[in-house]
């Protein structure tokens, strides 16, 4: 597909298209669209979080980690980003670093283990 396809339409059109690709498990196509959306509006959390999810599911864990940390800079109590960061770190073999993020995600979700 040409780059024009990924850049075509309004931001809302591209957001819908990115979600469609994500749901179809076409993570690389979704990422191409989302990268443009994040570049245009870096302050928005939702496109950045979905971009992190596309990276995670396509095993681009370093990129997923970068996006998740950016989400958490903007919204430190975004529990799903915290959970995903913990899972991403685990997949990279960084369990000790992941543990704190996973505990925080559980606490934000109201899951308090003794």
JSON list of N, CA and C in Angstrom, two decimals, residues 73-104:
[
{"chain": "A", "resi": 73, "resn": "UNK", "atom": "N", "xyz": [3.97, 9.32, 31.22]},
{"chain": "A", "resi": 73, "resn": "UNK", "atom": "CA", "xyz": [4.40, 10.70, 31.51]},
{"chain": "A", "resi": 73, "resn": "UNK", "atom": "C", "xyz": [3.20, 11.64, 31.47]},
{"chain": "A", "resi": 74, "resn": "UNK", "atom": "N", "xyz": [2.28, 11.37, 30.54]},
{"chain": "A", "resi": 74, "resn": "UNK", "atom": "CA", "xyz": [1.11, 12.23, 30.36]},
{"chain": "A", "resi": 74, "resn": "UNK", "atom": "C", "xyz": [-0.02, 11.87, 31.34]},
{"chain": "A", "resi": 75, "resn": "UNK", "atom": "N", "xyz": [-0.11, 10.59, 31.68]},
{"chain": "A", "resi": 75, "resn": "UNK", "atom": "CA", "xyz": [-1.20, 10.10, 32.54]},
{"chain": "A", "resi": 75, "resn": "UNK", "atom": "C", "xyz": [-0.65, 9.00, 33.45]},
{"chain": "A", "resi": 76, "resn": "UNK", "atom": "N", "xyz": [-0.03, 9.37, 34.57]},
{"chain": "A", "resi": 76, "resn": "UNK", "atom": "CA", "xyz": [0.64, 8.40, 35.44]},
{"chain": "A", "resi": 76, "resn": "UNK", "atom": "C", "xyz": [-0.28, 7.34, 36.05]},
{"chain": "A", "resi": 77, "resn": "UNK", "atom": "N", "xyz": [-1.59, 7.58, 36.07]},
{"chain": "A", "resi": 77, "resn": "UNK", "atom": "CA", "xyz": [-2.50, 6.60, 36.66]},
{"chain": "A", "resi": 77, "resn": "UNK", "atom": "C", "xyz": [-3.27, 5.82, 35.59]},
{"chain": "A", "resi": 78, "resn": "UNK", "atom": "N", "xyz": [-2.80, 5.84, 34.36]},
{"chain": "A", "resi": 78, "resn": "UNK", "atom": "CA", "xyz": [-3.41, 5.05, 33.28]},
{"chain": "A", "resi": 78, "resn": "UNK", "atom": "C", "xyz": [-3.04, 3.59, 33.54]},
{"chain": "A", "resi": 79, "resn": "UNK", "atom": "N", "xyz": [-3.96, 2.88, 34.20]},
{"chain": "A", "resi": 79, "resn": "UNK", "atom": "CA", "xyz": [-3.61, 1.55, 34.70]},
{"chain": "A", "resi": 79, "resn": "UNK", "atom": "C", "xyz": [-3.33, 0.55, 33.59]},
{"chain": "A", "resi": 80, "resn": "UNK", "atom": "N", "xyz": [-4.00, 0.66, 32.44]},
{"chain": "A", "resi": 80, "resn": "UNK", "atom": "CA", "xyz": [-3.74, -0.29, 31.36]},
{"chain": "A", "resi": 80, "resn": "UNK", "atom": "C", "xyz": [-2.34, -0.09, 30.79]},
{"chain": "A", "resi": 81, "resn": "UNK", "atom": "N", "xyz": [-1.90, 1.15, 30.67]},
{"chain": "A", "resi": 81, "resn": "UNK", "atom": "CA", "xyz": [-0.53, 1.42, 30.20]},
{"chain": "A", "resi": 81, "resn": "UNK", "atom": "C", "xyz": [0.47, 0.87, 31.20]},
{"chain": "A", "resi": 82, "resn": "UNK", "atom": "N", "xyz": [0.16, 1.02, 32.48]},
{"chain": "A", "resi": 82, "resn": "UNK", "atom": "CA", "xyz": [1.05, 0.49, 33.52]},
{"chain": "A", "resi": 82, "resn": "UNK", "atom": "C", "xyz": [1.13, -1.03, 33.42]},
{"chain": "A", "resi": 83, "resn": "UNK", "atom": "N", "xyz": [-0.02, -1.69, 33.24]},
{"chain": "A", "resi": 83, "resn": "UNK", "atom": "CA", "xyz": [-0.05, -3.15, 33.07]},
{"chain": "A", "resi": 83, "resn": "UNK", "atom": "C", "xyz": [0.75, -3.57, 31.83]},
{"chain": "A", "resi": 84, "resn": "UNK", "atom": "N", "xyz": [0.50, -2.88, 30.71]},
{"chain": "A", "resi": 84, "resn": "UNK", "atom": "CA", "xyz": [1.22, -3.23, 29.48]},
{"chain": "A", "resi": 84, "resn": "UNK", "atom": "C", "xyz": [2.72, -3.01, 29.61]},
{"chain": "A", "resi": 85, "resn": "UNK", "atom": "N", "xyz": [3.12, -1.96, 30.30]},
{"chain": "A", "resi": 85, "resn": "UNK", "atom": "CA", "xyz": [4.55, -1.73, 30.49]},
{"chain": "A", "resi": 85, "resn": "UNK", "atom": "C", "xyz": [5.15, -2.88, 31.30]},
{"chain": "A", "resi": 86, "resn": "UNK", "atom": "N", "xyz": [4.44, -3.31, 32.35]},
{"chain": "A", "resi": 86, "resn": "UNK", "atom": "CA", "xyz": [4.92, -4.45, 33.12]},
{"chain": "A", "resi": 86, "resn": "UNK", "atom": "C", "xyz": [5.05, -5.71, 32.26]},
{"chain": "A", "resi": 87, "resn": "UNK", "atom": "N", "xyz": [4.05, -5.98, 31.45]},
{"chain": "A", "resi": 87, "resn": "UNK", "atom": "CA", "xyz": [4.09, -7.17, 30.57]},
{"chain": "A", "resi": 87, "resn": "UNK", "atom": "C", "xyz": [5.19, -7.05, 29.52]},
{"chain": "A", "resi": 88, "resn": "UNK", "atom": "N", "xyz": [5.38, -5.83, 29.00]},
{"chain": "A", "resi": 88, "resn": "UNK", "atom": "CA", "xyz": [6.43, -5.60, 28.01]},
{"chain": "A", "resi": 88, "resn": "UNK", "atom": "C", "xyz": [7.81, -5.84, 28.62]},
{"chain": "A", "resi": 89, "resn": "UNK", "atom": "N", "xyz": [8.01, -5.34, 29.81]},
{"chain": "A", "resi": 89, "resn": "UNK", "atom": "CA", "xyz": [9.28, -5.56, 30.50]},
{"chain": "A", "resi": 89, "resn": "UNK", "atom": "C", "xyz": [9.50, -7.04, 30.80]},
{"chain": "A", "resi": 90, "resn": "UNK", "atom": "N", "xyz": [8.44, -7.74, 31.20]},
{"chain": "A", "resi": 90, "resn": "UNK", "atom": "CA", "xyz": [8.56, -9.18, 31.43]},
{"chain": "A", "resi": 90, "resn": "UNK", "atom": "C", "xyz": [9.00, -9.90, 30.16]},
{"chain": "A", "resi": 91, "resn": "UNK", "atom": "N", "xyz": [8.38, -9.57, 29.03]},
{"chain": "A", "resi": 91, "resn": "UNK", "atom": "CA", "xyz": [8.73, -10.22, 27.76]},
{"chain": "A", "resi": 91, "resn": "UNK", "atom": "C", "xyz": [10.17, -9.93, 27.36]},
{"chain": "A", "resi": 92, "resn": "UNK", "atom": "N", "xyz": [10.74, -8.85, 27.88]},
{"chain": "A", "resi": 92, "resn": "UNK", "atom": "CA", "xyz": [12.14, -8.53, 27.60]},
{"chain": "A", "resi": 92, "resn": "UNK", "atom": "C", "xyz": [13.08, -9.15, 28.64]},
{"chain": "A", "resi": 93, "resn": "UNK", "atom": "N", "xyz": [12.52, -9.95, 29.56]},
{"chain": "A", "resi": 93, "resn": "UNK", "atom": "CA", "xyz": [13.33, -10.60, 30.58]},
{"chain": "A", "resi": 93, "resn": "UNK", "atom": "C", "xyz": [13.70, -9.67, 31.72]},
{"chain": "A", "resi": 94, "resn": "UNK", "atom": "N", "xyz": [12.95, -8.63, 31.93]},
{"chain": "A", "resi": 94, "resn": "UNK", "atom": "CA", "xyz": [13.23, -7.65, 32.98]},
{"chain": "A", "resi": 94, "resn": "UNK", "atom": "C", "xyz": [12.16, -7.73, 34.06]},
{"chain": "A", "resi": 95, "resn": "UNK", "atom": "N", "xyz": [12.02, -8.92, 34.64]},
{"chain": "A", "resi": 95, "resn": "UNK", "atom": "CA", "xyz": [10.95, -9.20, 35.61]},
{"chain": "A", "resi": 95, "resn": "UNK", "atom": "C", "xyz": [11.01, -8.32, 36.85]},
{"chain": "A", "resi": 96, "resn": "UNK", "atom": "N", "xyz": [12.21, -8.07, 37.35]},
{"chain": "A", "resi": 96, "resn": "UNK", "atom": "CA", "xyz": [12.33, -7.25, 38.56]},
{"chain": "A", "resi": 96, "resn": "UNK", "atom": "C", "xyz": [11.80, -5.84, 38.31]},
{"chain": "A", "resi": 97, "resn": "UNK", "atom": "N", "xyz": [12.13, -5.28, 37.15]},
{"chain": "A", "resi": 97, "resn": "UNK", "atom": "CA", "xyz": [11.66, -3.95, 36.80]},
{"chain": "A", "resi": 97, "resn": "UNK", "atom": "C", "xyz": [10.15, -3.95, 36.53]},
{"chain": "A", "resi": 98, "resn": "UNK", "atom": "N", "xyz": [9.66, -5.04, 35.99]},
{"chain": "A", "resi": 98, "resn": "UNK", "atom": "CA", "xyz": [8.24, -5.17, 35.68]},
{"chain": "A", "resi": 98, "resn": "UNK", "atom": "C", "xyz": [7.37, -5.24, 36.93]},
{"chain": "A", "resi": 99, "resn": "UNK", "atom": "N", "xyz": [7.87, -5.83, 37.98]},
{"chain": "A", "resi": 99, "resn": "UNK", "atom": "CA", "xyz": [7.07, -6.11, 39.18]},
{"chain": "A", "resi": 99, "resn": "UNK", "atom": "C", "xyz": [6.40, -4.86, 39.75]},
{"chain": "A", "resi": 100, "resn": "UNK", "atom": "N", "xyz": [7.14, -3.77, 39.85]},
{"chain": "A", "resi": 100, "resn": "UNK", "atom": "CA", "xyz": [6.57, -2.54, 40.41]},
{"chain": "A", "resi": 100, "resn": "UNK", "atom": "C", "xyz": [5.43, -2.01, 39.55]},
{"chain": "A", "resi": 101, "resn": "UNK", "atom": "N", "xyz": [5.59, -2.06, 38.24]},
{"chain": "A", "resi": 101, "resn": "UNK", "atom": "CA", "xyz": [4.53, -1.59, 37.35]},
{"chain": "A", "resi": 101, "resn": "UNK", "atom": "C", "xyz": [3.30, -2.48, 37.44]},
{"chain": "A", "resi": 102, "resn": "UNK", "atom": "N", "xyz": [3.50, -3.76, 37.55]},
{"chain": "A", "resi": 102, "resn": "UNK", "atom": "CA", "xyz": [2.38, -4.69, 37.66]},
{"chain": "A", "resi": 102, "resn": "UNK", "atom": "C", "xyz": [1.63, -4.50, 38.98]},
{"chain": "A", "resi": 103, "resn": "UNK", "atom": "N", "xyz": [2.36, -4.25, 40.06]},
{"chain": "A", "resi": 103, "resn": "UNK", "atom": "CA", "xyz": [1.71, -3.98, 41.36]},
{"chain": "A", "resi": 103, "resn": "UNK", "atom": "C", "xyz": [0.90, -2.70, 41.30]},
{"chain": "A", "resi": 104, "resn": "UNK", "atom": "N", "xyz": [1.45, -1.67, 40.68]},
{"chain": "A", "resi": 104, "resn": "UNK", "atom": "CA", "xyz": [0.71, -0.40, 40.56]},
{"chain": "A", "resi": 104, "resn": "UNK", "atom": "C", "xyz": [-0.54, -0.59, 39.71]}
]
